[in-house]
Short mmCIF file of C-alpha atoms in Angstrom, two decimals:
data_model
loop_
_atom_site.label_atom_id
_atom_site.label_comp_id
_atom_site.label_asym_id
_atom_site.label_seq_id
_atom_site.Cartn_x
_atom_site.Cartn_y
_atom_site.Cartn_z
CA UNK A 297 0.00 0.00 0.00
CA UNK A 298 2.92 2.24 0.50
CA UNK A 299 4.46 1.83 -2.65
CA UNK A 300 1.59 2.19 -4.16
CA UNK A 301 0.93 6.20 -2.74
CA UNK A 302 4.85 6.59 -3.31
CA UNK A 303 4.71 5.45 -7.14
CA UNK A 304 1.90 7.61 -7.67
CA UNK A 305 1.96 10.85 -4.75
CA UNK A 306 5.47 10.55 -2.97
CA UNK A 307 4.33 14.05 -1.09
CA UNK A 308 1.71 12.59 0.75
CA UNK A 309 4.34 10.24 2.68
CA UNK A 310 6.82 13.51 3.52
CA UNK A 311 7.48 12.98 7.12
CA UNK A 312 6.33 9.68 7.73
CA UNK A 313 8.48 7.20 9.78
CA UNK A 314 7.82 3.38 9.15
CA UNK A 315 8.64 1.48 11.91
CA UNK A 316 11.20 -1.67 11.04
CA UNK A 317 12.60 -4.43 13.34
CA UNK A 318 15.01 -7.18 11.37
CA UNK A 319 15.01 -10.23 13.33
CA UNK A 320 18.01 -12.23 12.20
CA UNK A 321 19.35 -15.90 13.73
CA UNK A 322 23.18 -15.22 13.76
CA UNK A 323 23.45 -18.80 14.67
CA UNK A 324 22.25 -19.99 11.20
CA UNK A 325 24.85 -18.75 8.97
CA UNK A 326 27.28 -20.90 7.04
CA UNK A 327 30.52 -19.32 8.76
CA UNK A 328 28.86 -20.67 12.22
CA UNK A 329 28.25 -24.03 10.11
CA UNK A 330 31.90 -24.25 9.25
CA UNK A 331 33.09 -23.52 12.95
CA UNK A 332 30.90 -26.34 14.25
CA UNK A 333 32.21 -28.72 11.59
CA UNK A 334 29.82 -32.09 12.23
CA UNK A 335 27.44 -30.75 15.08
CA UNK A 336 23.59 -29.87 13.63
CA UNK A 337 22.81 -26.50 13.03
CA UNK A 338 19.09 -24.96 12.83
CA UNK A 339 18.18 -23.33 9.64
CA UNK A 340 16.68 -20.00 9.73
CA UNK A 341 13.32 -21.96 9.20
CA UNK A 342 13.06 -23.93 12.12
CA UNK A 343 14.34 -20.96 14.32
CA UNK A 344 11.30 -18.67 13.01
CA UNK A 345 8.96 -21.39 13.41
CA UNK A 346 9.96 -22.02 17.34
CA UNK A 347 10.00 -18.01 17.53
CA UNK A 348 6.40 -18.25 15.84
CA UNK A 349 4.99 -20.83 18.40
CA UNK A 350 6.54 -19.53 21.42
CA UNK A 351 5.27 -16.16 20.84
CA UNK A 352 1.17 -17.14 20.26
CA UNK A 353 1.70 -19.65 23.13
CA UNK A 354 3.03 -17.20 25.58
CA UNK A 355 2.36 -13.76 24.60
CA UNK A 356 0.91 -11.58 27.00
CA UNK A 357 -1.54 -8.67 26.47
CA UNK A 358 0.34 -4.90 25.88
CA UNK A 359 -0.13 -2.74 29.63
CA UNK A 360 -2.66 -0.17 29.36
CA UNK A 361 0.15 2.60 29.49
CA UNK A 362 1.66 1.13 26.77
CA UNK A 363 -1.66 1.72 24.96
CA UNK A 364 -1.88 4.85 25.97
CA UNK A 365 1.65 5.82 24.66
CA UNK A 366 1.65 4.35 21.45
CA UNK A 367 -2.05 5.55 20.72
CA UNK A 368 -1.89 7.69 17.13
CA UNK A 369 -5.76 8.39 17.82
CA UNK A 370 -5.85 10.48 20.37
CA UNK A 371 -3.77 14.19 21.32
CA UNK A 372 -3.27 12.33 24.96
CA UNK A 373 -1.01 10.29 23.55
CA UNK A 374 1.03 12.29 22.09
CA UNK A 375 0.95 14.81 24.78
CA UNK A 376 2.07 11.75 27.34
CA UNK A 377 4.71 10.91 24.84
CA UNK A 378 6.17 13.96 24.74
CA UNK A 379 5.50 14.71 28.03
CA UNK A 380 7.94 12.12 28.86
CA UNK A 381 10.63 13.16 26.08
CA UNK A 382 10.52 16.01 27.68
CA UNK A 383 11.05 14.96 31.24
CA UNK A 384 14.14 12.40 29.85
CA UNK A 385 15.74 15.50 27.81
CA UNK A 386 15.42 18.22 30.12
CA UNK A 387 15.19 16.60 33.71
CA UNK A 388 17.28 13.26 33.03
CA UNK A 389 16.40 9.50 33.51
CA UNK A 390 15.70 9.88 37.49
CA UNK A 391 12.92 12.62 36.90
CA UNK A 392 11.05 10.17 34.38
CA UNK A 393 11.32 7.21 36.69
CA UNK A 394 9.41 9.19 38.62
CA UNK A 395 6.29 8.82 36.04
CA UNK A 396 4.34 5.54 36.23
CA UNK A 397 4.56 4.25 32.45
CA UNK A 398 4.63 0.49 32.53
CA UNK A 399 1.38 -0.82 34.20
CA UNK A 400 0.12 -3.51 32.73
CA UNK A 401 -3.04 -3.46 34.68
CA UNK A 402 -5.81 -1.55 33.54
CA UNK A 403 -7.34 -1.28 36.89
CA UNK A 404 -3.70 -0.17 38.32
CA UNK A 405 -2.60 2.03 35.54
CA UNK A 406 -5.15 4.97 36.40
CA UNK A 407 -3.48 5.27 40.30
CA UNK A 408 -0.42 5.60 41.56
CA UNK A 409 1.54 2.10 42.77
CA UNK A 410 5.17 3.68 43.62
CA UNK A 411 5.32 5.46 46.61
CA UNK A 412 8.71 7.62 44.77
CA UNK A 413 6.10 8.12 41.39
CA UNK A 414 4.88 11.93 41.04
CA UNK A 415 2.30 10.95 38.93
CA UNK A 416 1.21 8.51 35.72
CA UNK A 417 0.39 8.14 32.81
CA UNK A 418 -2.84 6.08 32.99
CA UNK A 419 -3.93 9.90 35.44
CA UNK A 420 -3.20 11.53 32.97
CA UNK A 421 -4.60 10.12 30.01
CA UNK A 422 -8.04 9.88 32.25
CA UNK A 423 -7.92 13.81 33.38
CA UNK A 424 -7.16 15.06 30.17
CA UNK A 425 -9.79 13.17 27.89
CA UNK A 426 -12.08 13.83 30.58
CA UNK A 427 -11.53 17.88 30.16
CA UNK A 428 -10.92 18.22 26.76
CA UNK A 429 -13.10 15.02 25.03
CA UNK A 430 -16.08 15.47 23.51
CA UNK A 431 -15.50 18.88 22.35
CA UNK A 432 -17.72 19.57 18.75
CA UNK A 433 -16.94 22.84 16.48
CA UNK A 434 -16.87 26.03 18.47
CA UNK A 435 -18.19 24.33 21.87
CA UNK A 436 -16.23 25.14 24.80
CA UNK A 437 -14.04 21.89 25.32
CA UNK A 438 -13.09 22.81 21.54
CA UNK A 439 -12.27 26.15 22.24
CA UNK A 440 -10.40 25.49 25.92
CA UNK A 441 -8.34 22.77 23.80
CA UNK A 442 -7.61 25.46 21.00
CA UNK A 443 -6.64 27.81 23.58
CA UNK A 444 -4.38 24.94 25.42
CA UNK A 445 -2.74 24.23 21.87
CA UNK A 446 -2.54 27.60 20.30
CA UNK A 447 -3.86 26.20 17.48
CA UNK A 448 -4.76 29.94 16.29
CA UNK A 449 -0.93 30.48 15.17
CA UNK A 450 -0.67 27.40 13.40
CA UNK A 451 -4.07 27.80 11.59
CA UNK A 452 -2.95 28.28 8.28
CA UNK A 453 -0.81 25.00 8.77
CA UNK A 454 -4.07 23.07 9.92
CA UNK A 455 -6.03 24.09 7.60
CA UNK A 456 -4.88 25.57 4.21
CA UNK A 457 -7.14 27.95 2.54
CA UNK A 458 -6.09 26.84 -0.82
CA UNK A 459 -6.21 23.20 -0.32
CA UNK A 460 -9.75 21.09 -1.23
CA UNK A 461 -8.78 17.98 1.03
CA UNK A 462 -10.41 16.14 3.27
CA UNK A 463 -8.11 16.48 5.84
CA UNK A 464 -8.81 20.11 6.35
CA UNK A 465 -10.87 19.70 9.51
CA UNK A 466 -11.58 20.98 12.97
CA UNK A 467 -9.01 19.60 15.33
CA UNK A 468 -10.73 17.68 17.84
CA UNK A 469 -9.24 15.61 21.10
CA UNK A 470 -9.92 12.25 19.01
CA UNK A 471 -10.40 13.35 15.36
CA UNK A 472 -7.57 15.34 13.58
CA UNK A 473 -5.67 14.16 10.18
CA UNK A 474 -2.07 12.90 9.79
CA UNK A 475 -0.79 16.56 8.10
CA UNK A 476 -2.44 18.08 11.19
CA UNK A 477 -0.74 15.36 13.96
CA UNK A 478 2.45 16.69 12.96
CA UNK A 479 1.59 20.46 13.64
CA UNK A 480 -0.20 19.39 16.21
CA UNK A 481 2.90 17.57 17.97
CA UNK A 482 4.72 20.47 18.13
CA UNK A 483 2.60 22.64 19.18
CA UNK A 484 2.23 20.06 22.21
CA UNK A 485 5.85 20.21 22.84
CA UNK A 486 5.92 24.44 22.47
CA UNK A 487 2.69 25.13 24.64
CA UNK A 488 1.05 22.30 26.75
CA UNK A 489 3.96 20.24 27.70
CA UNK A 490 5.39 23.19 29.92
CA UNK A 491 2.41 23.64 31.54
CA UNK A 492 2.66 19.85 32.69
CA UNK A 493 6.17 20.14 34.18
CA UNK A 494 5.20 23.57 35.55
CA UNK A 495 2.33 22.16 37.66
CA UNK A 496 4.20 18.47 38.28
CA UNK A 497 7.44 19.49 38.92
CA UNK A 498 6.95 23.51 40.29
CA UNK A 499 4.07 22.53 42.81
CA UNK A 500 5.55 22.67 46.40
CA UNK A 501 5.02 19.31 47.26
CA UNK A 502 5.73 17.59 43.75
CA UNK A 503 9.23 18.92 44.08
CA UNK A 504 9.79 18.24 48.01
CA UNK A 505 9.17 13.94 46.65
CA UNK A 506 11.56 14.70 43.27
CA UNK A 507 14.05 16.34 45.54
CA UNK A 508 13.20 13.31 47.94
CA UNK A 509 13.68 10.53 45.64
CA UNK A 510 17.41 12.22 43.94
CA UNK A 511 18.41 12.20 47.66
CA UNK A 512 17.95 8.41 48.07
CA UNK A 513 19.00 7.78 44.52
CA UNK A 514 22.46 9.19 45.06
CA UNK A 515 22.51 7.43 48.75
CA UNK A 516 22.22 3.98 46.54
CA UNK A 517 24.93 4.84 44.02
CA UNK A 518 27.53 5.94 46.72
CA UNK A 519 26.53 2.18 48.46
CA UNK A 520 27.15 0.68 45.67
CA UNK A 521 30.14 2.75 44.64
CA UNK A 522 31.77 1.20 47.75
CA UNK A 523 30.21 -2.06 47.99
CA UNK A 524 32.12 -5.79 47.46
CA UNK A 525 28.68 -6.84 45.80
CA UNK A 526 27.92 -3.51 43.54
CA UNK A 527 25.63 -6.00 41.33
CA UNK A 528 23.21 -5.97 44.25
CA UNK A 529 23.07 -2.37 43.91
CA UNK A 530 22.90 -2.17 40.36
CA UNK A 531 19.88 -4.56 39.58
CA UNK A 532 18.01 -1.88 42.35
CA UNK A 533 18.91 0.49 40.67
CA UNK A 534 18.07 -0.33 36.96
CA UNK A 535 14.70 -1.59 38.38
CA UNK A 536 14.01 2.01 39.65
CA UNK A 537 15.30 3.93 36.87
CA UNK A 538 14.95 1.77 33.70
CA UNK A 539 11.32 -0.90 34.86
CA UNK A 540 13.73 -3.59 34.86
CA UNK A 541 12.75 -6.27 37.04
CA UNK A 542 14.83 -7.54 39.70
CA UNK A 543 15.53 -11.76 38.83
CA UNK A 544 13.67 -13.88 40.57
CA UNK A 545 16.27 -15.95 41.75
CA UNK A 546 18.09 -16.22 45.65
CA UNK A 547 20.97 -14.76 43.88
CA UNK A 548 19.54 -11.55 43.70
CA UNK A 549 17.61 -11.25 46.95
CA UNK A 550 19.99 -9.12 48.40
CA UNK A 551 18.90 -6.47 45.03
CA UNK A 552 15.30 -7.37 46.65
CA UNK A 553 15.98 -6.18 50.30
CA UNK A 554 17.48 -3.20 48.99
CA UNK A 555 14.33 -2.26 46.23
CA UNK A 556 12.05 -2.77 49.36
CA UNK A 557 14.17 -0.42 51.42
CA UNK A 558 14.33 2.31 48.98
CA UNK A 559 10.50 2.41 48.71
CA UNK A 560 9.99 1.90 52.39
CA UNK A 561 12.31 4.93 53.30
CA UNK A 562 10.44 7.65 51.09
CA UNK A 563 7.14 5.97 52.24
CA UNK A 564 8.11 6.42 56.16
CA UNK A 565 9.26 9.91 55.04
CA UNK A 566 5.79 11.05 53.35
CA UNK A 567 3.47 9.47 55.86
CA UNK A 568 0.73 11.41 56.48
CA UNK A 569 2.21 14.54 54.83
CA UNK A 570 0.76 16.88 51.66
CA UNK A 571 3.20 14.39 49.07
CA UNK A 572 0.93 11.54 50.33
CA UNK A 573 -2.26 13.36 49.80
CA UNK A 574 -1.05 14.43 46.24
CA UNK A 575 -0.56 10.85 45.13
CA UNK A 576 -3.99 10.19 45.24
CA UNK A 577 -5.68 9.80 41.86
CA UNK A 578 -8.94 11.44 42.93
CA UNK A 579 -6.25 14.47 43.53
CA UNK A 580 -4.43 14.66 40.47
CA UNK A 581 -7.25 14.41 38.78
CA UNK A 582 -8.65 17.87 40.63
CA UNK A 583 -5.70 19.49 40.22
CA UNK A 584 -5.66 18.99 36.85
CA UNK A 585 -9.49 19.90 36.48
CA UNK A 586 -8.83 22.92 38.61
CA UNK A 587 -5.98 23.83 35.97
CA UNK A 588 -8.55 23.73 33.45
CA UNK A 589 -11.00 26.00 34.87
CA UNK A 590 -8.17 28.81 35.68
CA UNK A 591 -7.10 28.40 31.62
CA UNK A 592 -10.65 28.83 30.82
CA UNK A 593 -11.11 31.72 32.46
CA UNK A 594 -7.94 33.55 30.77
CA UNK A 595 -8.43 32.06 26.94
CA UNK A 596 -10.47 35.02 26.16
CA UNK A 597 -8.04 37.84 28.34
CA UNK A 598 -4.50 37.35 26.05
CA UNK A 599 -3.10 35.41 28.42
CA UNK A 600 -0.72 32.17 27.40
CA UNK A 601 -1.28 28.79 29.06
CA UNK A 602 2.13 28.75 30.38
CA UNK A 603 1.80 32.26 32.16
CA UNK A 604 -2.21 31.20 33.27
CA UNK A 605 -0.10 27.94 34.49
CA UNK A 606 2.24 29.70 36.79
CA UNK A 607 0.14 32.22 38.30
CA UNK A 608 -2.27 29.00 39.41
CA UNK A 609 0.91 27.03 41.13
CA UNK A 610 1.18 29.53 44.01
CA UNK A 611 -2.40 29.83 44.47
CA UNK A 612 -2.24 25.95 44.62
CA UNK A 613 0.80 25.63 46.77
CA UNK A 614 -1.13 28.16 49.45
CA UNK A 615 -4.47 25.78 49.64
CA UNK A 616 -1.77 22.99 50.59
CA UNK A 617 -0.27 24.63 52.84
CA UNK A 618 0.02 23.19 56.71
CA UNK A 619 0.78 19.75 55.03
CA UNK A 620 -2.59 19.59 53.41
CA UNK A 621 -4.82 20.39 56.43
CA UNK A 622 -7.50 22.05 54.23
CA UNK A 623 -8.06 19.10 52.54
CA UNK A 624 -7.68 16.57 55.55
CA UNK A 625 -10.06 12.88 55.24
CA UNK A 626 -11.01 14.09 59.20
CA UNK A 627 -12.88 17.44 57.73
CA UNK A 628 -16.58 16.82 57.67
CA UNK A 629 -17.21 19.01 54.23
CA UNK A 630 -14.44 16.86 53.15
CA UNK A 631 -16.31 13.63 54.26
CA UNK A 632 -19.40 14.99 52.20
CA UNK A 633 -17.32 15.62 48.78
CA UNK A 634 -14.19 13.94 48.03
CA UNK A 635 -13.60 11.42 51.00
CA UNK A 636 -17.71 9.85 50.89
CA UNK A 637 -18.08 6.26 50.62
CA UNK A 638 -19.90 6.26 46.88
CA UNK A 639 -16.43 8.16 45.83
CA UNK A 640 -13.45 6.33 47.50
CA UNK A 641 -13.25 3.89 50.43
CA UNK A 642 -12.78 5.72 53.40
CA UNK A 643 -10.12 5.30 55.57
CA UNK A 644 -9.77 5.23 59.34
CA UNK A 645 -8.72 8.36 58.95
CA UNK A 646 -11.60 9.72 57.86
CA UNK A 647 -14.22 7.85 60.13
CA UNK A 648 -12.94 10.07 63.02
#
């Protein structure tokens, strides 16, 4: 099909990347033949055929934030994609280890499971659809996500006045065409990315965990710097800041004691405190709905979403002030709103 649009309209395909993974068996070639001299050697054949049946015997379903990232149909996925390029490029690997992004559970992939994680994706995929979804021509969701985007600067991009095609649309949260994904990605990157990192990594308490977490990150490194056993140290490591999986084995149950008391230190240290109230879902998700509601009120004043953004982080930072207290389970209005049983299972807490 793609030779066929390139024999006949080459333009249309300016810009598009085509994924391609070459699996090769370097154990099938006739210089590993010669080496072995008499001993069998599987052909290329019978290697893809065991790949083929081990794969649709044991393949496992792709995590819901996997979904969510490689999703073409939707602006939250590319806004969680880049949010996390951007988090990688400008922050470094220890910043985006602090963003959940490998959940395989759907169930778990719209909380927070870490107790170092600022946030995740699965939040924010549900916060921002939730805002911005379902937005027709000219309604407001379609105006706040215009706003959000600046899509007025680019509109001559989006929508050329001499062009006939059908991909001349209005962009919507689900519904935009391939020439417009590409204006629209960067206009993600200039305008509403910021605005993440601004309220994720500029609130108060946000940045007390980050700061938190790179504290207890270095501690690790100098152990292992000086440690007989640094592999211990290392698998701990890579499990926080790559998602790879400590072995399963007694070899590495030293790397397991460790893991447990990284996550058991920053949990003793946020007991109780504002950083544990802000790793609620329920929380995030108000934040972010309250973020909304501040940009809607400037879109129409000539104010951009980054400046809107900043002015709303102190005004945030002073309701959580005292560690929280305003929003506290043991407040009866808070009982009656956020913390009642229909919402969220209560906790002792909040049966006082």
């Amino acid at each position: 099909a793609l030779r066929y649009v390139y024999e006949r309209k080459s333009e249309l395909l300016e810009g598009v990347c085509v994924p391609v993974c070459i699996l090769f068996p370097p154990n099938s070639t006739q210089a590993h033949r010669e080496m072995l001299g008499d001993k069998e050697v599987l052909t290329v054949h019978s290697v893809f055929r065991t790949l083929f049946v081990d794969v649709n015997t044991t393949m496992q379903h792709v995590g819901s934030h996997f979904n969510i990232l490689l999703s073409d149909s939707s602006i939250s996925g590319i806004i969680c994609r880049k949010f996390c390029d951007s988090i990688l490029k400008n922050r470094g690997e220890e910043s985006l280890a602090q963003i959940e992004r490998n959940i395989k559970s759907k169930k778990e992939s719209t909380i927070i499971k870490r107790p170092y994680s600022i946030t995740s994706i699965g939040i924010l995929d549900k916060a921002l659809t939730k805002i911005f979804s379902g937005g027709t021509v000219r309604n407001n969701k379609s105006m706040l996500l215009a706003y959000a985007l600046a899509l007025s600067e680019v509109e001559e991009q989006l929508n050329p006045q001499d062009s006939d095609s059908d991909d001349n649309r209005e962009v919507e949260w689900e519904r935009f065409s391939l020439n417009q994904k590409r204006i629209i990605e960067a206009q993600v990157v200039k305008h509403f990315v910021p605005c993440l990192e601004e309220i994720f990594f500029g609130l108060d308490g946000f940045n007390t965990l980050s700061n938190q977490f790179t504290t207890q990150i270095a501690k690790l490194r100098t152990e292992r710097d000086s440690s007989r056993n640094p592999t211990q140290h290392t698998a701990a490591l890579t499990q926080i800041l790559e998602y790879k999986p400590i072995d399963d084995d007694k070899y590495h149950e030293s790397a397991k004691n460790i893991y447990s008391e990284f996550e058991e230190s920053l949990r003793a240290s946020n007991k109780d405190n504002v950083v544990s109230f802000l790793q609620y879902a329920i929380v995030q998700r108000g934040i972010l709905e309250a973020w909304s509601v501040v940009l809607d009120r400037c879109k129409d004043l000539g104010i951009a979403p980054i400046d809107a953004t900043k002015a709303f982080i102190p005004i945030l930072n002073h309701a959580l002030r005292d560690d929280g207290e305003l929003f506290k389970p043991h407040k009866k209005y808070m009982q009656y709103t956020v913390w009642e049983a229909i919402n969220i299972k209560p906790t002792s807490n909040s049966k006082t």
